[in-house]
């Protein structure tokens, strides 16, 4: 099978590594980088560390408004599809690259395969919710991270070619953890003892584009009474520079880190607070208590398991939970067995994909 895989943003690079490795054993895969993320620390570092094959195409769309960025990907990706005529297109997750990839392929009658299908926050103000809803309407095969996602698809009438394979982020995590421990010097570079700090990431539009919410996060982190390591996403860097609130001395802002450094920072943190989907799951993989700086989450199983707590952006709640939140001893295996990539490759090899309407 000739497959075109679309990647564009940081988590998509990480997710593509185990899938590409498995796909290329039995299929022909071309990798298309949309260029949505482009800074070295947001893009190339992941290709270098994870040994992701160099993209066959880089559409170099860069940043823009939702419409502008999505439209640029549509136009440039269509050209690739017309030239390469693949049997299917793989998109993952919920970025603008996901949306444009699925839309361009579907209009050319090329079946779309959605990895990380069926996730829902049920908040349509979230750009990612729109992207994943549309991708799931258009896709012909669905690989789900969790059983909850399978249920969400069923509730929307999507039951054909739906597979629970687990999380390819867990594949990447398990495969790279030993290497990360060996290669990363981040703890000594930052002078950190294991268990002596909390790790924070923030990049959701709902937090960065709302000065009141962002100010609350800044105030809360400054009051937790513990060292906070905060690798800052470029979107957040911009938003913080426009904000008239300053962090306390306990908060150390650093550049975004590579995957190995991030794994080591996560593994040695006492607690993690984030609005990232990937980091919420990685906290679970690493058995770290996680506070989610949002009002809802797609990763509800981690909350139900007692390892993730939705704290929103209320200052007192964040400070209290940071100091007291203690997960239970048990951790159910929500995200599969770390072989999602191989399962996807195998299932795809046995599927005959078409654009015909889904069974309802
Ligand atoms: C995107 C995804 C989000 C995902 C996140 C992963 C959408 C709608 N959102 O959000 O789902 O969780 O990626 O990190 O697709 N920028 C740079 N350098 C870069 C990339 C971005 O400076 O290499 C800055 C630009 O100012 C840009 C802003 O960050 O406007 C936002 O980037 P964008 O890709 O639009 O959205 P993310 O917030 O990264
Ligand atoms: N990540 C990283 N360096 C950082 C911040 C995050 O390598 O400085 C990794 C993180 O470990 C996870 C992925 O990026 O694997 C998550 O991406 P992000 O938070 O940008 O997006 P989301 O998962 O919310 O879509």
Tab-separated table of C-alpha atoms and ligand atoms in Angstrom:
chain	number	residue	atom	x	y	z
A	1	UNK	CA	0.000	0.000	0.000
A	2	UNK	CA	1.253	3.504	-0.777
A	3	UNK	CA	0.586	5.739	2.208
A	4	UNK	CA	1.064	9.463	2.647
A	5	UNK	CA	1.431	10.450	6.321
A	6	UNK	CA	0.855	14.030	7.408
A	7	UNK	CA	2.697	15.667	10.296
A	8	UNK	CA	2.977	19.330	11.193
A	9	UNK	CA	3.091	19.963	14.936
A	10	UNK	CA	5.295	18.769	17.807
A	11	UNK	CA	3.110	15.919	19.091
A	12	UNK	CA	2.571	14.644	15.547
A	13	UNK	CA	6.298	14.211	15.013
A	14	UNK	CA	6.557	12.168	18.212
A	15	UNK	CA	3.514	10.095	17.259
A	16	UNK	CA	4.806	9.442	13.754
A	17	UNK	CA	8.026	7.763	14.917
A	18	UNK	CA	6.617	4.367	16.024
A	19	UNK	CA	4.023	4.352	13.242
A	20	UNK	CA	6.528	5.060	10.458
A	21	UNK	CA	8.857	2.382	11.779
A	22	UNK	CA	6.078	-0.225	11.700
A	23	UNK	CA	4.502	0.938	8.425
A	24	UNK	CA	7.746	0.876	6.504
A	25	UNK	CA	8.239	-2.839	7.194
A	26	UNK	CA	5.303	-3.674	4.924
A	27	UNK	CA	4.098	-0.534	3.157
A	28	UNK	CA	5.496	2.372	1.177
A	29	UNK	CA	5.201	5.526	3.276
A	30	UNK	CA	5.847	9.106	2.222
A	31	UNK	CA	6.037	11.658	5.019
A	32	UNK	CA	4.650	15.155	4.446
A	33	UNK	CA	5.625	17.873	6.953
A	34	UNK	CA	3.201	20.756	6.602
A	35	UNK	CA	5.613	23.195	8.263
A	36	UNK	CA	3.039	24.224	10.883
A	37	UNK	CA	5.829	24.007	13.479
A	38	UNK	CA	9.216	25.037	12.198
A	39	UNK	CA	11.552	26.282	14.994
A	40	UNK	CA	14.397	23.837	15.572
A	41	UNK	CA	13.155	23.129	19.109
A	42	UNK	CA	9.569	22.618	17.880
A	43	UNK	CA	10.405	20.415	14.895
A	44	UNK	CA	13.835	19.205	13.732
A	45	UNK	CA	15.010	18.169	17.203
A	46	UNK	CA	12.314	15.448	17.233
A	47	UNK	CA	13.397	14.092	13.840
A	48	UNK	CA	17.007	13.973	15.063
A	49	UNK	CA	16.334	12.350	18.441
A	50	UNK	CA	13.630	9.911	17.398
A	51	UNK	CA	15.200	8.915	14.092
A	52	UNK	CA	12.073	9.929	12.188
A	53	UNK	CA	12.639	9.609	8.435
A	54	UNK	CA	13.292	12.946	6.729
A	55	UNK	CA	10.055	14.312	5.260
A	56	UNK	CA	9.598	13.643	1.551
A	57	UNK	CA	7.850	16.991	1.302
A	58	UNK	CA	7.914	20.077	3.516
A	59	UNK	CA	5.013	22.370	2.656
A	60	UNK	CA	6.568	25.202	4.730
A	61	UNK	CA	3.244	26.838	5.547
A	62	UNK	CA	4.481	28.439	8.786
A	63	UNK	CA	2.213	30.245	11.236
A	64	UNK	CA	-1.007	32.088	10.456
A	65	UNK	CA	-4.653	32.462	11.325
A	66	UNK	CA	-6.654	29.247	11.480
A	67	UNK	CA	-8.182	29.892	8.068
A	68	UNK	CA	-4.933	31.073	6.504
A	69	UNK	CA	-2.833	28.209	7.797
A	70	UNK	CA	-5.443	25.557	6.989
A	71	UNK	CA	-5.995	26.963	3.502
A	72	UNK	CA	-2.273	27.049	2.725
A	73	UNK	CA	-1.912	23.414	3.750
A	74	UNK	CA	-4.957	22.476	1.648
A	75	UNK	CA	-3.551	24.086	-1.486
A	76	UNK	CA	-0.023	22.770	-1.091
A	77	UNK	CA	-1.020	19.301	0.091
A	78	UNK	CA	-3.439	18.830	-2.801
A	79	UNK	CA	-0.523	19.210	-5.208
A	80	UNK	CA	1.380	16.445	-3.411
A	81	UNK	CA	-1.623	14.135	-3.496
A	82	UNK	CA	-2.245	14.745	-7.199
A	83	UNK	CA	1.369	13.884	-7.910
A	84	UNK	CA	1.773	10.900	-5.577
A	85	UNK	CA	-1.707	9.314	-5.866
A	86	UNK	CA	-1.477	7.353	-2.584
A	87	UNK	CA	-3.870	4.575	-1.554
A	88	UNK	CA	-4.589	6.402	1.687
A	89	UNK	CA	-3.596	9.398	3.801
A	90	UNK	CA	-2.818	9.116	7.505
A	91	UNK	CA	-3.585	12.084	9.737
A	92	UNK	CA	-3.271	12.118	13.487
A	93	UNK	CA	-4.717	14.015	16.390
A	94	UNK	CA	-6.414	17.366	16.052
A	95	UNK	CA	-4.233	20.086	14.597
A	96	UNK	CA	-4.848	22.307	11.603
A	97	UNK	CA	-2.540	19.927	9.706
A	98	UNK	CA	-4.920	17.079	10.612
A	99	UNK	CA	-7.958	18.976	9.377
A	100	UNK	CA	-6.378	20.109	6.105
A	101	UNK	CA	-4.870	16.686	5.452
A	102	UNK	CA	-8.216	14.942	5.856
A	103	UNK	CA	-10.079	17.530	3.806
A	104	UNK	CA	-7.660	17.613	0.869
A	105	UNK	CA	-7.533	13.814	0.682
A	106	UNK	CA	-11.296	13.344	0.935
A	107	UNK	CA	-12.012	15.809	-1.866
A	108	UNK	CA	-9.697	13.760	-4.078
A	109	UNK	CA	-11.479	10.531	-3.019
A	110	UNK	CA	-8.403	9.269	-1.214
A	111	UNK	CA	-9.369	7.383	1.973
A	112	UNK	CA	-8.233	9.035	5.189
A	113	UNK	CA	-7.006	7.109	8.215
A	114	UNK	CA	-7.264	8.913	11.543
A	115	UNK	CA	-4.908	7.981	14.362
A	116	UNK	CA	-6.055	9.202	17.801
A	117	UNK	CA	-9.621	9.221	16.473
A	118	UNK	CA	-12.693	9.753	18.644
A	119	UNK	CA	-11.197	12.043	21.275
A	120	UNK	CA	-13.685	14.662	22.431
A	121	UNK	CA	-13.600	17.551	24.892
A	122	UNK	CA	-17.195	18.510	23.985
A	123	UNK	CA	-16.044	22.119	23.837
A	124	UNK	CA	-16.465	23.533	20.349
A	125	UNK	CA	-14.684	26.750	21.284
A	126	UNK	CA	-11.535	24.651	21.188
A	127	UNK	CA	-10.005	24.673	17.692
A	128	UNK	CA	-8.793	21.107	18.197
A	129	UNK	CA	-12.350	19.869	18.831
A	130	UNK	CA	-13.441	21.208	15.446
A	131	UNK	CA	-10.422	19.669	13.731
A	132	UNK	CA	-11.021	16.229	15.217
A	133	UNK	CA	-14.790	16.296	14.619
A	134	UNK	CA	-14.265	17.042	10.924
A	135	UNK	CA	-11.409	14.538	10.571
A	136	UNK	CA	-13.611	11.830	12.084
A	137	UNK	CA	-16.537	12.648	9.778
A	138	UNK	CA	-14.235	12.289	6.787
A	139	UNK	CA	-12.068	9.333	7.768
A	140	UNK	CA	-12.527	5.769	6.522
A	141	UNK	CA	-10.554	4.054	9.311
A	142	UNK	CA	-10.178	5.021	12.947
A	143	UNK	CA	-7.414	4.057	15.358
A	144	UNK	CA	-8.379	4.890	18.920
A	145	UNK	CA	-6.145	5.471	21.898
A	146	UNK	CA	-8.766	4.449	24.447
A	147	UNK	CA	-12.078	2.645	24.777
A	148	UNK	CA	-13.698	5.974	25.618
A	149	UNK	CA	-12.813	7.220	22.136
A	150	UNK	CA	-14.396	4.115	20.594
A	151	UNK	CA	-17.584	4.922	22.532
A	152	UNK	CA	-17.535	8.561	21.394
A	153	UNK	CA	-17.369	7.454	17.757
A	154	UNK	CA	-20.179	4.948	18.260
A	155	UNK	CA	-22.317	7.695	19.794
A	156	UNK	CA	-21.809	9.655	16.561
A	157	UNK	CA	-22.781	6.643	14.429
A	158	UNK	CA	-19.224	5.670	13.497
A	159	UNK	CA	-18.660	1.952	14.046
A	160	UNK	CA	-17.085	0.641	10.859
A	161	UNK	CA	-13.280	0.256	10.725
A	162	UNK	CA	-12.907	1.475	14.315
A	163	UNK	CA	-9.996	-0.116	16.201
A	164	UNK	CA	-8.749	0.305	19.732
A	165	UNK	CA	-4.970	-0.046	19.382
A	166	UNK	CA	-3.727	2.023	22.326
A	167	UNK	CA	-1.574	5.118	22.275
A	168	UNK	CA	1.349	5.519	19.896
A	169	UNK	CA	2.683	8.092	22.390
A	170	UNK	CA	3.109	5.174	24.810
A	171	UNK	CA	5.020	3.262	22.108
A	172	UNK	CA	7.349	6.259	21.730
A	173	UNK	CA	7.634	6.683	25.478
A	174	UNK	CA	8.551	3.063	26.226
A	175	UNK	CA	10.918	2.795	23.278
A	176	UNK	CA	12.828	5.961	24.141
A	177	UNK	CA	12.865	6.107	27.938
A	178	UNK	CA	16.165	4.185	28.374
A	179	UNK	CA	17.843	6.240	25.645
A	180	UNK	CA	16.556	9.475	27.172
A	181	UNK	CA	18.031	8.533	30.571
A	182	UNK	CA	21.346	7.813	28.897
A	183	UNK	CA	21.512	10.872	26.669
A	184	UNK	CA	19.843	13.707	28.555
A	185	UNK	CA	21.897	15.938	30.832
A	186	UNK	CA	18.983	18.235	31.620
A	187	UNK	CA	18.912	17.592	35.378
A	188	UNK	CA	22.573	18.462	35.885
A	189	UNK	CA	22.382	21.386	33.448
A	190	UNK	CA	19.487	22.852	35.430
A	191	UNK	CA	20.954	21.761	38.797
A	192	UNK	CA	17.847	19.741	39.714
A	193	UNK	CA	17.617	16.845	42.156
A	194	UNK	CA	15.046	14.147	41.269
A	195	UNK	CA	11.695	14.803	42.917
A	196	UNK	CA	12.597	18.372	43.902
A	197	UNK	CA	10.462	20.286	41.402
A	198	UNK	CA	7.197	20.472	39.516
A	199	UNK	CA	7.089	20.521	35.701
A	200	UNK	CA	4.651	22.801	33.873
A	201	UNK	CA	3.619	23.297	30.265
A	202	UNK	CA	0.937	25.664	28.951
A	203	UNK	CA	0.011	26.341	25.338
A	204	UNK	CA	-3.756	25.981	24.848
A	205	UNK	CA	-5.344	28.975	23.162
A	206	UNK	CA	-7.969	29.067	25.943
A	207	UNK	CA	-5.162	29.839	28.427
A	208	UNK	CA	-2.651	31.813	26.355
A	209	UNK	CA	-5.163	34.037	24.567
A	210	UNK	CA	-7.088	34.952	27.710
A	211	UNK	CA	-4.962	37.348	29.806
A	212	UNK	CA	-7.050	36.751	32.934
A	213	UNK	CA	-6.605	32.970	32.764
A	214	UNK	CA	-2.896	33.284	31.989
A	215	UNK	CA	-2.412	35.764	34.852
A	216	UNK	CA	-4.087	33.287	37.218
A	217	UNK	CA	-1.694	30.547	36.109
A	218	UNK	CA	1.302	32.861	36.643
A	219	UNK	CA	0.066	33.829	40.121
A	220	UNK	CA	-0.725	30.267	41.139
A	221	UNK	CA	2.630	28.834	40.004
A	222	UNK	CA	4.400	31.633	41.882
A	223	UNK	CA	2.637	30.574	45.102
A	224	UNK	CA	3.090	26.789	45.085
A	225	UNK	CA	6.171	26.958	47.325
A	226	UNK	CA	8.288	24.636	45.157
A	227	UNK	CA	10.653	24.990	42.208
A	228	UNK	CA	8.707	25.018	38.948
A	229	UNK	CA	10.391	24.148	35.640
A	230	UNK	CA	8.427	25.621	32.759
A	231	UNK	CA	9.563	24.943	29.164
A	232	UNK	CA	7.727	27.699	27.310
A	233	UNK	CA	5.908	27.059	24.013
A	234	UNK	CA	6.466	29.936	21.531
A	235	UNK	CA	2.757	30.842	21.608
A	236	UNK	CA	2.977	31.167	25.397
A	237	UNK	CA	6.243	33.114	25.255
A	238	UNK	CA	4.460	35.745	23.189
A	239	UNK	CA	1.416	35.837	25.468
A	240	UNK	CA	3.558	36.114	28.632
A	241	UNK	CA	5.510	39.018	27.193
A	242	UNK	CA	2.237	40.928	26.734
A	243	UNK	CA	1.087	40.185	30.285
A	244	UNK	CA	1.547	42.622	33.131
A	245	UNK	CA	2.127	39.925	35.760
A	246	UNK	CA	5.509	38.521	36.696
A	247	UNK	CA	6.489	35.059	37.940
A	248	UNK	CA	7.910	34.481	41.424
A	249	UNK	CA	11.566	33.429	41.808
A	250	UNK	CA	10.553	29.768	42.202
A	251	UNK	CA	9.452	29.572	38.547
A	252	UNK	CA	12.186	28.899	36.007
A	253	UNK	CA	11.174	29.616	32.422
A	254	UNK	CA	13.241	27.721	29.853
A	255	UNK	CA	13.132	27.251	26.097
A	256	UNK	CA	11.085	24.288	24.792
A	257	UNK	CA	13.159	21.170	25.356
A	258	UNK	CA	13.797	18.163	23.100
A	259	UNK	CA	11.957	14.893	23.631
A	260	UNK	CA	14.725	13.192	25.644
A	261	UNK	CA	15.063	16.145	28.026
A	262	UNK	CA	11.290	16.330	28.367
A	263	UNK	CA	11.060	12.637	29.261
A	264	UNK	CA	13.743	13.006	31.900
A	265	UNK	CA	12.120	16.161	33.289
A	266	UNK	CA	8.776	14.332	33.484
A	267	UNK	CA	10.228	11.179	34.990
A	268	UNK	CA	11.986	13.097	37.765
A	269	UNK	CA	9.302	15.662	38.544
A	270	UNK	CA	7.362	15.383	41.792
A	271	UNK	CA	4.244	16.663	40.085
A	272	UNK	CA	3.225	17.823	36.599
A	273	UNK	CA	0.772	20.604	35.735
A	274	UNK	CA	-0.211	21.112	32.117
A	275	UNK	CA	-2.854	21.884	29.542
A	276	UNK	CA	-1.189	19.619	26.975
A	277	UNK	CA	-2.906	16.442	25.838
A	278	UNK	CA	0.379	14.619	25.311
A	279	UNK	CA	1.851	15.665	28.648
A	280	UNK	CA	-1.293	14.552	30.543
A	281	UNK	CA	-0.852	11.072	29.066
A	282	UNK	CA	2.904	11.027	29.626
A	283	UNK	CA	2.355	11.948	33.283
A	284	UNK	CA	0.213	8.816	33.469
A	285	UNK	CA	2.837	6.681	31.664
A	286	UNK	CA	5.454	7.993	34.127
A	287	UNK	CA	3.167	7.516	37.161
A	288	UNK	CA	3.291	11.195	38.069
A	289	UNK	CA	0.412	13.122	39.647
A	290	UNK	CA	-0.983	15.501	37.038
A	291	UNK	CA	-2.948	18.712	37.474
A	292	UNK	CA	-4.703	19.758	34.282
A	293	UNK	CA	-5.002	23.511	33.867
A	294	UNK	CA	-8.266	23.256	31.946
A	295	UNK	CA	-11.969	22.967	32.687
A	296	UNK	CA	-12.387	19.740	30.722
A	297	UNK	CA	-10.144	17.098	29.193
A	298	UNK	CA	-10.285	14.521	26.429
A	299	UNK	CA	-8.221	12.223	28.624
A	300	UNK	CA	-11.018	11.582	31.080
A	301	UNK	CA	-9.816	8.046	31.906
A	302	UNK	CA	-6.752	9.494	33.630
A	303	UNK	CA	-9.080	11.611	35.781
A	304	UNK	CA	-11.337	8.624	36.513
A	305	UNK	CA	-8.249	6.596	37.490
A	306	UNK	CA	-7.441	9.292	40.051
A	307	UNK	CA	-4.068	10.286	38.522
A	308	UNK	CA	-5.164	13.509	36.843
A	309	UNK	CA	-7.133	16.327	38.416
A	310	UNK	CA	-8.907	19.056	36.490
A	311	UNK	CA	-8.026	22.253	38.345
A	312	UNK	CA	-8.942	24.925	35.793
A	313	UNK	CA	-7.167	28.214	36.466
A	314	UNK	CA	-8.470	29.154	39.909
A	315	UNK	CA	-5.422	30.280	41.923
A	316	UNK	CA	-6.454	28.801	45.280
A	317	UNK	CA	-7.445	25.477	43.705
A	318	UNK	CA	-4.162	25.125	41.818
A	319	UNK	CA	-2.067	25.938	44.900
A	320	UNK	CA	-4.088	23.616	47.142
A	321	UNK	CA	-4.023	20.676	44.723
A	322	UNK	CA	-0.335	21.220	43.919
A	323	UNK	CA	0.423	20.793	47.616
A	324	UNK	CA	-2.010	17.976	48.429
A	325	UNK	CA	-3.000	15.950	45.350
A	326	UNK	CA	-2.073	12.283	45.842
A	327	UNK	CA	-3.095	9.639	43.306
A	328	UNK	CA	-4.010	6.096	44.356
A	329	UNK	CA	-1.582	3.164	44.108
A	330	UNK	CA	-3.410	1.462	41.223
A	331	UNK	CA	-2.916	2.460	37.573
A	332	UNK	CA	-5.159	0.657	35.077
A	333	UNK	CA	-3.568	0.119	31.609
A	334	UNK	CA	-5.778	2.636	29.802
A	335	UNK	CA	-3.445	3.319	26.906
A	336	UNK	CA	-2.647	-0.162	25.638
A	337	UNK	CA	0.566	-2.136	25.659
A	338	UNK	CA	3.015	0.081	23.760
A	339	UNK	CA	2.562	-1.717	20.424
A	340	UNK	CA	-0.035	0.554	18.841
A	341	UNK	CA	2.167	1.391	15.832
A	342	UNK	CA	2.614	-2.265	14.910
A	343	UNK	CA	-1.112	-2.932	15.291
A	344	UNK	CA	-1.938	-0.005	13.014
A	345	UNK	CA	0.455	-1.248	10.319
A	346	UNK	CA	-0.933	-4.759	10.499
A	347	UNK	CA	-4.605	-3.744	10.455
A	348	UNK	CA	-4.029	-1.351	7.565
A	349	UNK	CA	-2.440	-4.165	5.579
A	350	UNK	CA	-5.655	-6.197	5.912
A	351	UNK	CA	-8.168	-3.396	5.319
A	352	UNK	CA	-9.697	-2.510	2.036
A	353	UNK	CA	-10.334	1.186	2.380
A	354	UNK	CA	-12.881	3.130	0.439
A	355	UNK	CA	-14.694	6.425	0.627
A	356	UNK	CA	-18.130	4.788	0.667
A	357	UNK	CA	-20.581	6.030	3.322
A	358	UNK	CA	-20.180	4.595	6.807
A	359	UNK	CA	-22.613	2.047	8.190
A	360	UNK	CA	-24.973	3.596	10.697
B	1	LIG	C1	-0.813	23.530	17.685
B	1	LIG	C2	-2.113	22.757	17.614
B	1	LIG	C3	-2.427	22.161	18.973
B	1	LIG	C4	-1.254	21.352	19.499
B	1	LIG	C5	0.005	22.198	19.472
B	1	LIG	C6	1.195	21.352	19.856
B	1	LIG	C7	-3.791	23.681	16.065
B	1	LIG	C8	-5.042	24.436	15.931
B	1	LIG	N1	-3.234	23.647	17.281
B	1	LIG	O1	-1.011	24.612	18.575
B	1	LIG	O2	-3.545	21.296	18.862
B	1	LIG	O3	-1.533	20.970	20.819
B	1	LIG	O4	0.219	22.687	18.141
B	1	LIG	O5	2.263	22.124	20.295
B	1	LIG	O6	-3.316	23.109	15.100
B	1	LIG	N2	5.241	29.318	16.763
B	1	LIG	C9	6.569	29.588	16.659
B	1	LIG	N3	7.385	28.611	16.177
B	1	LIG	C10	6.940	27.398	15.779
B	1	LIG	C11	5.572	27.151	15.868
B	1	LIG	C12	4.720	28.113	16.376
B	1	LIG	O7	7.031	30.678	17.014
B	1	LIG	O8	7.751	26.564	15.349
B	1	LIG	C13	4.341	30.360	17.334
B	1	LIG	C14	3.732	31.283	16.276
B	1	LIG	O9	3.647	32.551	16.822
B	1	LIG	C15	2.353	30.704	16.097
B	1	LIG	C16	2.031	30.201	17.491
B	1	LIG	O10	3.274	29.713	18.019
B	1	LIG	O11	1.430	31.648	15.652
B	1	LIG	C17	1.021	29.084	17.504
B	1	LIG	O12	1.406	28.014	16.648
B	1	LIG	P1	0.284	27.082	15.960
B	1	LIG	O13	0.942	25.954	15.268
B	1	LIG	O14	-0.666	27.903	15.193
B	1	LIG	O15	-0.549	26.560	17.190
B	1	LIG	P2	-0.062	25.859	18.527
B	1	LIG	O16	-0.467	26.726	19.670
B	1	LIG	O17	1.361	25.466	18.408
B	2	LIG	N1	7.288	18.197	24.634
B	2	LIG	C1	8.653	18.324	24.416
B	2	LIG	N2	9.274	19.468	24.826
B	2	LIG	C2	8.614	20.487	25.441
B	2	LIG	C3	7.216	20.335	25.670
B	2	LIG	C4	6.576	19.188	25.245
B	2	LIG	O1	9.287	17.410	23.878
B	2	LIG	O2	9.244	21.496	25.774
B	2	LIG	C5	6.621	16.975	24.176
B	2	LIG	C6	5.843	16.263	25.250
B	2	LIG	O3	6.687	15.417	25.993
B	2	LIG	C7	4.815	15.517	24.443
B	2	LIG	C8	4.528	16.452	23.298
B	2	LIG	O4	5.632	17.347	23.234
B	2	LIG	O5	5.368	14.318	23.922
B	2	LIG	C9	3.264	17.199	23.567
B	2	LIG	O6	3.136	18.233	22.683
B	2	LIG	P1	2.305	19.548	23.009
B	2	LIG	O7	2.158	19.698	24.464
B	2	LIG	O8	2.969	20.642	22.269
B	2	LIG	O9	0.919	19.260	22.290
B	2	LIG	P2	-0.399	18.442	22.664
B	2	LIG	O10	0.009	17.092	23.123
B	2	LIG	O11	-1.129	19.237	23.695
B	2	LIG	O12	-1.173	18.428	21.391
